[in-house]
Short mmCIF file of C-alpha atoms and ligand atoms in Angstrom, two decimals:
data_model
loop_
_atom_site.label_atom_id
_atom_site.label_comp_id
_atom_site.label_asym_id
_atom_site.label_seq_id
_atom_site.Cartn_x
_atom_site.Cartn_y
_atom_site.Cartn_z
CA MET A 1 9.33 -10.85 8.61
CA ARG A 2 7.81 -7.54 9.31
CA LYS A 3 4.60 -7.38 11.34
CA ASP A 4 2.54 -6.69 8.49
CA LEU A 5 2.11 -8.47 4.97
CA LEU A 6 0.26 -5.70 3.04
CA SER A 7 2.07 -5.75 -0.21
CA ALA A 8 4.16 -8.88 -1.94
CA SER A 9 7.34 -6.76 -1.53
CA ASP A 10 7.23 -6.79 2.32
CA LEU A 11 8.70 -10.27 2.05
CA GLU A 12 12.40 -10.68 2.20
CA PRO A 13 13.71 -14.14 -0.04
CA SER A 14 14.42 -15.55 3.67
CA ASP A 15 10.81 -15.19 4.78
CA VAL A 16 9.60 -16.99 1.37
CA GLU A 17 11.87 -19.96 1.90
CA ALA A 18 10.77 -20.14 5.61
CA ILE A 19 7.23 -19.98 4.52
CA TYR A 20 7.53 -22.59 1.87
CA SER A 21 9.29 -25.15 3.93
CA LEU A 22 6.86 -24.33 6.85
CA ALA A 23 3.86 -24.84 4.19
CA ASP A 24 5.82 -28.35 3.05
CA HIS A 25 5.58 -29.42 6.77
CA LEU A 26 2.03 -28.43 7.54
CA ARG A 27 0.97 -30.48 4.45
CA ALA A 28 2.30 -33.40 5.72
CA VAL A 29 1.41 -32.54 9.65
CA PRO A 30 -1.69 -30.14 9.29
CA LEU A 31 -2.76 -30.01 12.94
CA SER A 32 -0.65 -28.16 15.68
CA ARG A 33 -0.74 -25.76 18.56
CA ALA A 34 1.06 -23.14 17.14
CA LEU A 35 -1.65 -20.86 17.49
CA GLU A 36 -3.01 -22.08 20.75
CA GLY A 37 -4.86 -19.47 22.72
CA ARG A 38 -4.52 -16.88 20.07
CA ALA A 39 -7.71 -15.62 18.18
CA VAL A 40 -7.11 -14.04 14.49
CA ALA A 41 -9.92 -11.49 13.38
CA LEU A 42 -10.78 -11.97 9.48
CA LEU A 43 -12.55 -8.86 8.46
CA PHE A 44 -14.19 -8.91 5.07
CA GLU A 45 -15.53 -6.22 3.06
CA ARG A 46 -15.73 -7.86 -0.35
CA PRO A 47 -17.18 -11.49 -0.97
CA SER A 48 -14.64 -14.31 -0.65
CA THR A 49 -14.80 -18.27 -1.11
CA ARG A 50 -11.26 -19.28 -1.20
CA THR A 51 -9.43 -16.68 1.30
CA ARG A 52 -12.24 -17.09 3.93
CA VAL A 53 -12.28 -20.68 4.44
CA SER A 54 -8.85 -21.44 3.97
CA PHE A 55 -7.98 -18.90 6.30
CA GLU A 56 -11.03 -20.03 9.03
CA VAL A 57 -9.72 -23.33 8.44
CA GLY A 58 -6.06 -22.79 8.69
CA VAL A 59 -6.39 -20.92 12.00
CA SER A 60 -8.34 -23.87 13.44
CA GLN A 61 -6.04 -26.28 12.27
CA LEU A 62 -3.17 -24.66 14.01
CA GLY A 63 -5.48 -24.77 17.38
CA GLY A 64 -6.21 -20.69 17.20
CA HIS A 65 -9.71 -19.37 17.12
CA PRO A 66 -10.69 -17.57 13.77
CA VAL A 67 -13.30 -14.82 14.03
CA TYR A 68 -14.94 -13.98 10.75
CA LEU A 69 -16.30 -10.54 10.61
CA ASP A 70 -18.45 -9.34 7.70
CA TYR A 71 -17.82 -5.87 7.50
CA THR A 72 -21.47 -4.83 6.86
CA THR A 73 -22.27 -6.02 10.31
CA THR A 74 -19.43 -4.16 12.06
CA GLN A 75 -19.67 -0.57 13.28
CA LEU A 76 -17.28 0.28 10.35
CA SER A 77 -20.29 0.03 8.20
CA ARG A 78 -21.67 2.88 10.62
CA GLY A 79 -18.95 4.93 10.19
CA GLU A 80 -16.70 3.92 13.24
CA SER A 81 -12.83 4.69 11.78
CA VAL A 82 -10.59 2.24 10.70
CA GLU A 83 -7.93 3.41 13.48
CA ASP A 84 -10.33 3.05 16.40
CA THR A 85 -11.50 -0.36 14.87
CA ALA A 86 -7.92 -1.65 14.96
CA ARG A 87 -7.17 -0.42 18.58
CA THR A 88 -10.39 -2.22 19.80
CA LEU A 89 -9.38 -5.26 17.84
CA GLU A 90 -5.62 -5.61 19.27
CA ARG A 91 -7.21 -5.83 22.68
CA TYR A 92 -8.95 -9.14 21.48
CA VAL A 93 -6.98 -10.84 18.92
CA SER A 94 -3.55 -11.59 17.79
CA ALA A 95 -3.82 -10.69 14.16
CA ILE A 96 -6.14 -9.20 11.81
CA VAL A 97 -6.53 -10.67 8.58
CA ALA A 98 -8.30 -8.11 6.17
CA ARG A 99 -10.22 -7.93 2.75
CA VAL A 100 -10.77 -4.51 1.78
CA SER A 101 -11.82 -2.11 -1.14
CA ARG A 102 -9.31 0.36 -0.99
CA HIS A 103 -5.55 -0.38 0.08
CA ASP A 104 -5.15 2.51 2.37
CA THR A 105 -7.88 1.02 4.83
CA LEU A 106 -5.00 -1.68 5.20
CA GLU A 107 -2.24 0.99 5.47
CA ARG A 108 -4.33 3.26 7.95
CA MET A 109 -4.95 -0.29 9.98
CA ALA A 110 -1.47 -1.65 10.10
CA ALA A 111 -0.46 2.15 11.21
CA ALA A 112 -2.93 1.90 14.19
CA ALA A 113 -2.53 -1.60 15.00
CA ARG A 114 0.03 -3.19 17.40
CA ILE A 115 -0.93 -6.49 15.98
CA PRO A 116 0.29 -7.69 12.39
CA VAL A 117 -2.47 -7.08 9.57
CA ILE A 118 -2.17 -9.40 6.73
CA ASN A 119 -3.78 -8.25 3.30
CA ALA A 120 -6.42 -10.68 2.05
CA LEU A 121 -6.89 -8.53 -1.33
CA SER A 122 -7.33 -5.19 -1.94
CA ASP A 123 -7.93 -2.92 -5.13
CA LEU A 124 -3.80 -3.12 -5.38
CA GLU A 125 -2.54 -6.40 -4.36
CA HIS A 126 -3.24 -10.13 -3.17
CA PRO A 127 0.14 -10.98 -1.59
CA CYS A 128 -1.42 -14.29 0.22
CA GLN A 129 -2.31 -15.58 -3.51
CA ALA A 130 0.85 -14.81 -5.22
CA LEU A 131 2.83 -16.20 -2.48
CA SER A 132 0.72 -19.35 -2.65
CA ASP A 133 0.76 -19.43 -6.46
CA TYR A 134 4.61 -19.54 -6.67
CA TYR A 135 4.55 -22.30 -4.00
CA THR A 136 2.29 -24.02 -6.72
CA VAL A 137 4.72 -23.31 -9.48
CA ARG A 138 7.40 -24.54 -7.23
CA GLU A 139 5.65 -27.94 -7.05
CA LYS A 140 4.56 -28.26 -10.23
CA LEU A 141 7.69 -27.44 -11.85
CA GLY A 142 10.54 -28.17 -9.53
CA ARG A 143 12.01 -24.42 -9.49
CA LEU A 144 11.08 -21.00 -9.75
CA ARG A 145 14.28 -19.01 -10.66
CA GLY A 146 14.35 -18.47 -14.45
CA VAL A 147 10.70 -19.65 -14.82
CA VAL A 148 8.54 -17.62 -17.19
CA LEU A 149 5.15 -16.80 -16.06
CA ALA A 150 2.81 -14.90 -19.20
CA PHE A 151 -0.16 -13.22 -17.72
CA ILE A 152 -3.02 -12.41 -20.04
CA GLY A 153 -5.60 -10.14 -19.48
CA ASP A 154 -6.03 -7.15 -16.98
CA SER A 155 -3.35 -5.88 -14.62
CA THR A 156 -5.32 -6.69 -11.62
CA ASN A 157 -4.10 -7.02 -7.94
CA VAL A 158 -3.17 -10.34 -8.50
CA PHE A 159 -0.93 -9.56 -11.04
CA ASN A 160 0.66 -6.66 -9.26
CA SER A 161 1.55 -9.03 -6.41
CA LEU A 162 2.77 -11.60 -8.96
CA ALA A 163 4.99 -9.13 -10.61
CA LEU A 164 6.42 -8.25 -7.09
CA LEU A 165 6.88 -11.43 -5.93
CA GLY A 166 8.27 -12.56 -9.19
CA ALA A 167 11.21 -10.17 -8.87
CA ILE A 168 11.97 -11.40 -5.55
CA LEU A 169 11.81 -15.00 -6.77
CA GLY A 170 13.87 -14.25 -10.13
CA VAL A 171 10.64 -15.38 -12.41
CA GLU A 172 10.37 -13.62 -15.55
CA VAL A 173 7.03 -12.04 -15.82
CA ARG A 174 5.38 -10.91 -18.69
CA ILE A 175 1.83 -9.59 -19.36
CA ALA A 176 -0.28 -9.23 -22.36
CA SER A 177 -3.23 -6.71 -22.02
CA PRO A 178 -5.12 -4.23 -24.38
CA ARG A 179 -3.80 -0.52 -24.44
CA GLY A 180 -5.12 1.17 -21.16
CA TYR A 181 -5.23 -2.18 -19.24
CA GLY A 182 -1.57 -2.68 -18.74
CA PRO A 183 0.41 -2.49 -15.52
CA SER A 184 1.08 1.27 -13.79
CA ARG A 185 4.32 2.75 -14.07
CA ALA A 186 4.45 3.13 -10.43
CA LEU A 187 3.94 -0.85 -10.40
CA ILE A 188 6.76 -1.28 -13.02
CA SER A 189 9.01 0.99 -10.93
CA ARG A 190 8.47 -1.00 -7.80
CA VAL A 191 9.16 -4.25 -9.78
CA ARG A 192 12.63 -2.64 -11.16
CA ASP A 193 13.50 -1.64 -7.57
CA LEU A 194 13.38 -5.07 -6.57
CA GLY A 195 15.63 -6.11 -9.34
CA GLY A 196 12.92 -7.44 -11.53
CA ASP A 197 11.20 -6.44 -14.26
CA VAL A 198 7.71 -6.71 -16.24
CA LEU A 199 7.69 -7.64 -19.85
CA VAL A 200 4.77 -5.79 -21.62
CA TYR A 201 2.95 -7.12 -24.52
CA GLU A 202 -0.19 -6.13 -26.40
CA ASP A 203 -0.14 -9.52 -28.38
CA PRO A 204 -1.23 -12.44 -26.38
CA GLU A 205 0.33 -15.06 -28.68
CA GLU A 206 3.86 -13.37 -28.43
CA ALA A 207 3.53 -13.19 -24.78
CA VAL A 208 3.13 -16.53 -23.97
CA ARG A 209 5.90 -17.91 -26.39
CA GLY A 210 8.34 -20.18 -24.42
CA ALA A 211 6.10 -19.63 -21.14
CA ASP A 212 6.05 -22.10 -18.60
CA VAL A 213 3.16 -20.81 -16.72
CA VAL A 214 -0.11 -19.11 -18.31
CA TYR A 215 -2.00 -17.09 -15.95
CA THR A 216 -5.26 -15.25 -16.33
CA ASP A 217 -7.50 -13.52 -13.86
CA VAL A 218 -11.26 -12.04 -14.55
CA PHE A 219 -11.53 -9.17 -16.75
CA ILE A 220 -13.78 -7.58 -13.87
CA SER A 221 -12.92 -7.45 -10.77
CA MET A 222 -14.95 -6.87 -7.55
CA GLY A 223 -15.72 -2.79 -7.61
CA GLN A 224 -15.47 -2.82 -11.20
CA GLU A 225 -18.88 -4.13 -12.06
CA SER A 226 -20.02 -0.70 -13.85
CA GLU A 227 -17.15 -1.14 -16.32
CA ARG A 228 -18.47 -4.51 -17.33
CA GLU A 229 -19.43 -3.81 -21.07
CA ALA A 230 -16.53 -1.18 -22.07
CA ARG A 231 -14.26 -4.10 -20.41
CA LEU A 232 -15.86 -6.83 -22.13
CA ARG A 233 -15.18 -4.79 -25.54
CA ALA A 234 -11.69 -4.08 -24.81
CA PHE A 235 -10.83 -7.80 -23.74
CA LEU A 236 -13.07 -10.20 -25.80
CA PRO A 237 -12.09 -12.13 -27.61
CA ARG A 238 -8.56 -11.42 -28.26
CA TYR A 239 -7.42 -12.25 -24.33
CA ARG A 240 -9.43 -15.03 -23.54
CA VAL A 241 -7.13 -18.06 -22.88
CA THR A 242 -7.77 -21.08 -25.33
CA GLU A 243 -6.31 -24.06 -26.07
CA GLU A 244 -4.93 -22.54 -29.06
CA LEU A 245 -3.33 -19.89 -27.08
CA MET A 246 -2.17 -22.42 -24.90
CA SER A 247 -0.74 -24.47 -27.84
CA ARG A 248 1.47 -21.25 -28.39
CA THR A 249 3.74 -21.49 -25.62
CA GLY A 250 5.53 -24.52 -27.75
CA LYS A 251 6.21 -26.30 -24.71
CA ARG A 252 4.47 -28.31 -22.03
CA SER A 253 2.97 -25.47 -20.00
CA ILE A 254 0.62 -24.99 -16.97
CA PHE A 255 -2.29 -23.07 -16.90
CA MET A 256 -3.14 -20.95 -13.66
CA HIS A 257 -6.21 -18.84 -12.44
CA CYS A 258 -6.58 -17.26 -8.89
CA LEU A 259 -10.39 -18.18 -9.24
CA PRO A 260 -12.77 -17.28 -9.37
CA ALA A 261 -13.00 -18.02 -12.85
CA HIS A 262 -15.61 -16.44 -15.32
CA ARG A 263 -15.41 -19.46 -17.71
CA GLY A 264 -16.05 -18.44 -21.26
CA GLU A 265 -14.69 -14.83 -20.66
CA GLU A 266 -11.14 -14.90 -19.85
CA VAL A 267 -10.63 -18.61 -20.05
CA GLU A 268 -12.57 -21.18 -21.70
CA ASP A 269 -13.90 -24.46 -20.32
CA ALA A 270 -11.48 -26.90 -22.36
CA VAL A 271 -8.17 -25.03 -20.99
CA MET A 272 -10.06 -24.76 -17.32
CA ASP A 273 -10.67 -28.41 -17.50
CA SER A 274 -7.42 -29.47 -19.33
CA GLU A 275 -4.43 -31.82 -18.23
CA SER A 276 -2.53 -28.58 -18.14
CA SER A 277 -4.74 -26.58 -15.63
CA VAL A 278 -3.77 -26.62 -11.95
CA VAL A 279 -6.48 -24.35 -10.79
CA PHE A 280 -7.77 -26.29 -8.04
CA ASP A 281 -4.18 -27.58 -6.54
CA GLN A 282 -3.72 -23.98 -6.66
CA ALA A 283 -6.70 -22.98 -4.69
CA GLY A 284 -6.02 -25.92 -2.20
CA ASN A 285 -2.34 -24.72 -1.60
CA ARG A 286 -3.68 -21.41 -0.18
CA LEU A 287 -4.55 -23.11 3.19
CA HIS A 288 -0.96 -24.43 3.63
CA VAL A 289 0.60 -21.25 2.77
CA GLN A 290 -1.40 -19.14 4.51
CA LYS A 291 -1.00 -21.35 7.77
CA ALA A 292 2.72 -21.09 6.76
CA ILE A 293 2.52 -17.09 7.03
CA LEU A 294 0.59 -17.34 10.35
CA VAL A 295 3.21 -19.52 11.91
CA ARG A 296 6.14 -17.54 10.65
CA LEU A 297 4.76 -14.68 12.24
CA ALA A 298 4.45 -16.37 15.43
CA GLU A 299 7.97 -17.70 15.12
CA GLU A 300 8.91 -14.09 14.64
CA GLY A 301 7.56 -12.98 17.71
CA HIS A 302 4.68 -11.02 15.91
CA LEU A 303 1.77 -13.15 17.25
CA ARG A 304 0.99 -12.10 20.61
CA ARG A 305 0.12 -14.94 22.98
CA ARG A 306 -1.37 -12.39 24.97
CA PRO A 307 -3.80 -9.69 23.28
CA ILE A 308 -2.99 -6.21 24.12
CA GLY A 309 -4.20 -5.41 27.68
CA LEU A 310 -4.83 -8.76 28.74
CA GLY A 311 -3.10 -10.04 32.06
CA ARG A 312 -2.64 -8.25 35.28
CA PRO A 313 -4.48 -4.80 35.44
CA ALA A 314 -3.00 -1.94 34.01
CA ALA A 315 -0.92 -0.11 36.45
CA PRO A 316 -2.22 3.74 37.03
CA PRO A 317 -1.25 5.87 34.08
CA ARG A 318 2.01 7.95 34.43
CA GLY A 319 1.46 9.39 31.17
CA PRO A 320 -1.02 10.04 28.25
CA ARG A 321 -2.51 6.72 27.16
CA ARG A 322 -3.44 5.61 23.90
N1 CP B 401 -8.70 -16.07 -5.22
C1 CP B 401 -9.29 -15.86 -4.24
O1 CP B 401 -8.82 -14.71 -3.48
O2 CP B 401 -10.46 -16.13 -4.02
P1 CP B 401 -11.68 -15.63 -2.99
O3 CP B 401 -12.20 -14.36 -3.63
O4 CP B 401 -12.79 -16.73 -3.19
O5 CP B 401 -11.20 -15.58 -1.68
N1 NVA B 402 -9.13 -9.26 -9.26
C1 NVA B 402 -9.96 -10.22 -8.97
C2 NVA B 402 -9.59 -11.14 -7.82
C3 NVA B 402 -10.10 -12.20 -7.20
C4 NVA B 402 -9.35 -13.18 -6.04
C5 NVA B 402 -10.73 -9.31 -8.02
O1 NVA B 402 -10.26 -8.22 -7.18
O2 NVA B 402 -11.94 -9.45 -8.19
#
């Protein structure tokens, strides 16, 4: 496994397999000392319920120490550079989990830090979500290869990660969005480079035909609040997941949503609360899968037991120092 998890495409199939089998184990045996003596920084530039709590509880259950950092209360908010922050944090903690407004913040952090940086959501991707979601699909449907996932609505960060990881896992990923809100060419070409494809539709009913999973996300992601009116005009009512749309799959399909849901916008209550909805089990699985990511990083030697600089005092400098 690579040091950093910034994109779903950073994962090899063998990493996913190892993470899923670790997650199965961690569900059965939740408490361990896998991260004993190690601290993990959770740096959040955007609000979060699931990601923050599941990482915070997860690190504790592994015997580690989570350090939650609200971006606005750090010196980043007063202009300290991302690089200087990374070089400081690596002296205290063994990994940084970060939720950022701009993906390049993560790339800069990962380039500057000698410890792992894990993407806890950026404007481009949400790899922990996708990894956990396919774990849920595997649990609910008993397989992944050949599964058809139809994503309805905006081509969000969550969609991007689902499409990339779908290619790695052999899932058929489709999306139905209004013109102008579909996936970028760059994303589609990255998916193709991984051996997969994205089937793009405008008509949601066509996209869900034969789908095993119907997935949606909000129409207005964090940071897009000023586009609210235009987005609601573009998406509603056609792209709302309704019971009628669910019936168009023609089979017993499951409904998924990364949450938080805006009930009545991208999905109606009747679907959220239906038998086919797995959204809360999906949220629950974030805990097991993210713990598994951390354990895998530790097993692969990326989570230093001692943060950089801890231990015996450094010898007098011989050359230039960082
Ligand atoms: N799905 C997800 O990442 O939720 P939060 O924004 O609550 O973390
Ligand atoms: N696309 C949503 C996902 C939230 C978990 C957002 O970025 O706000």
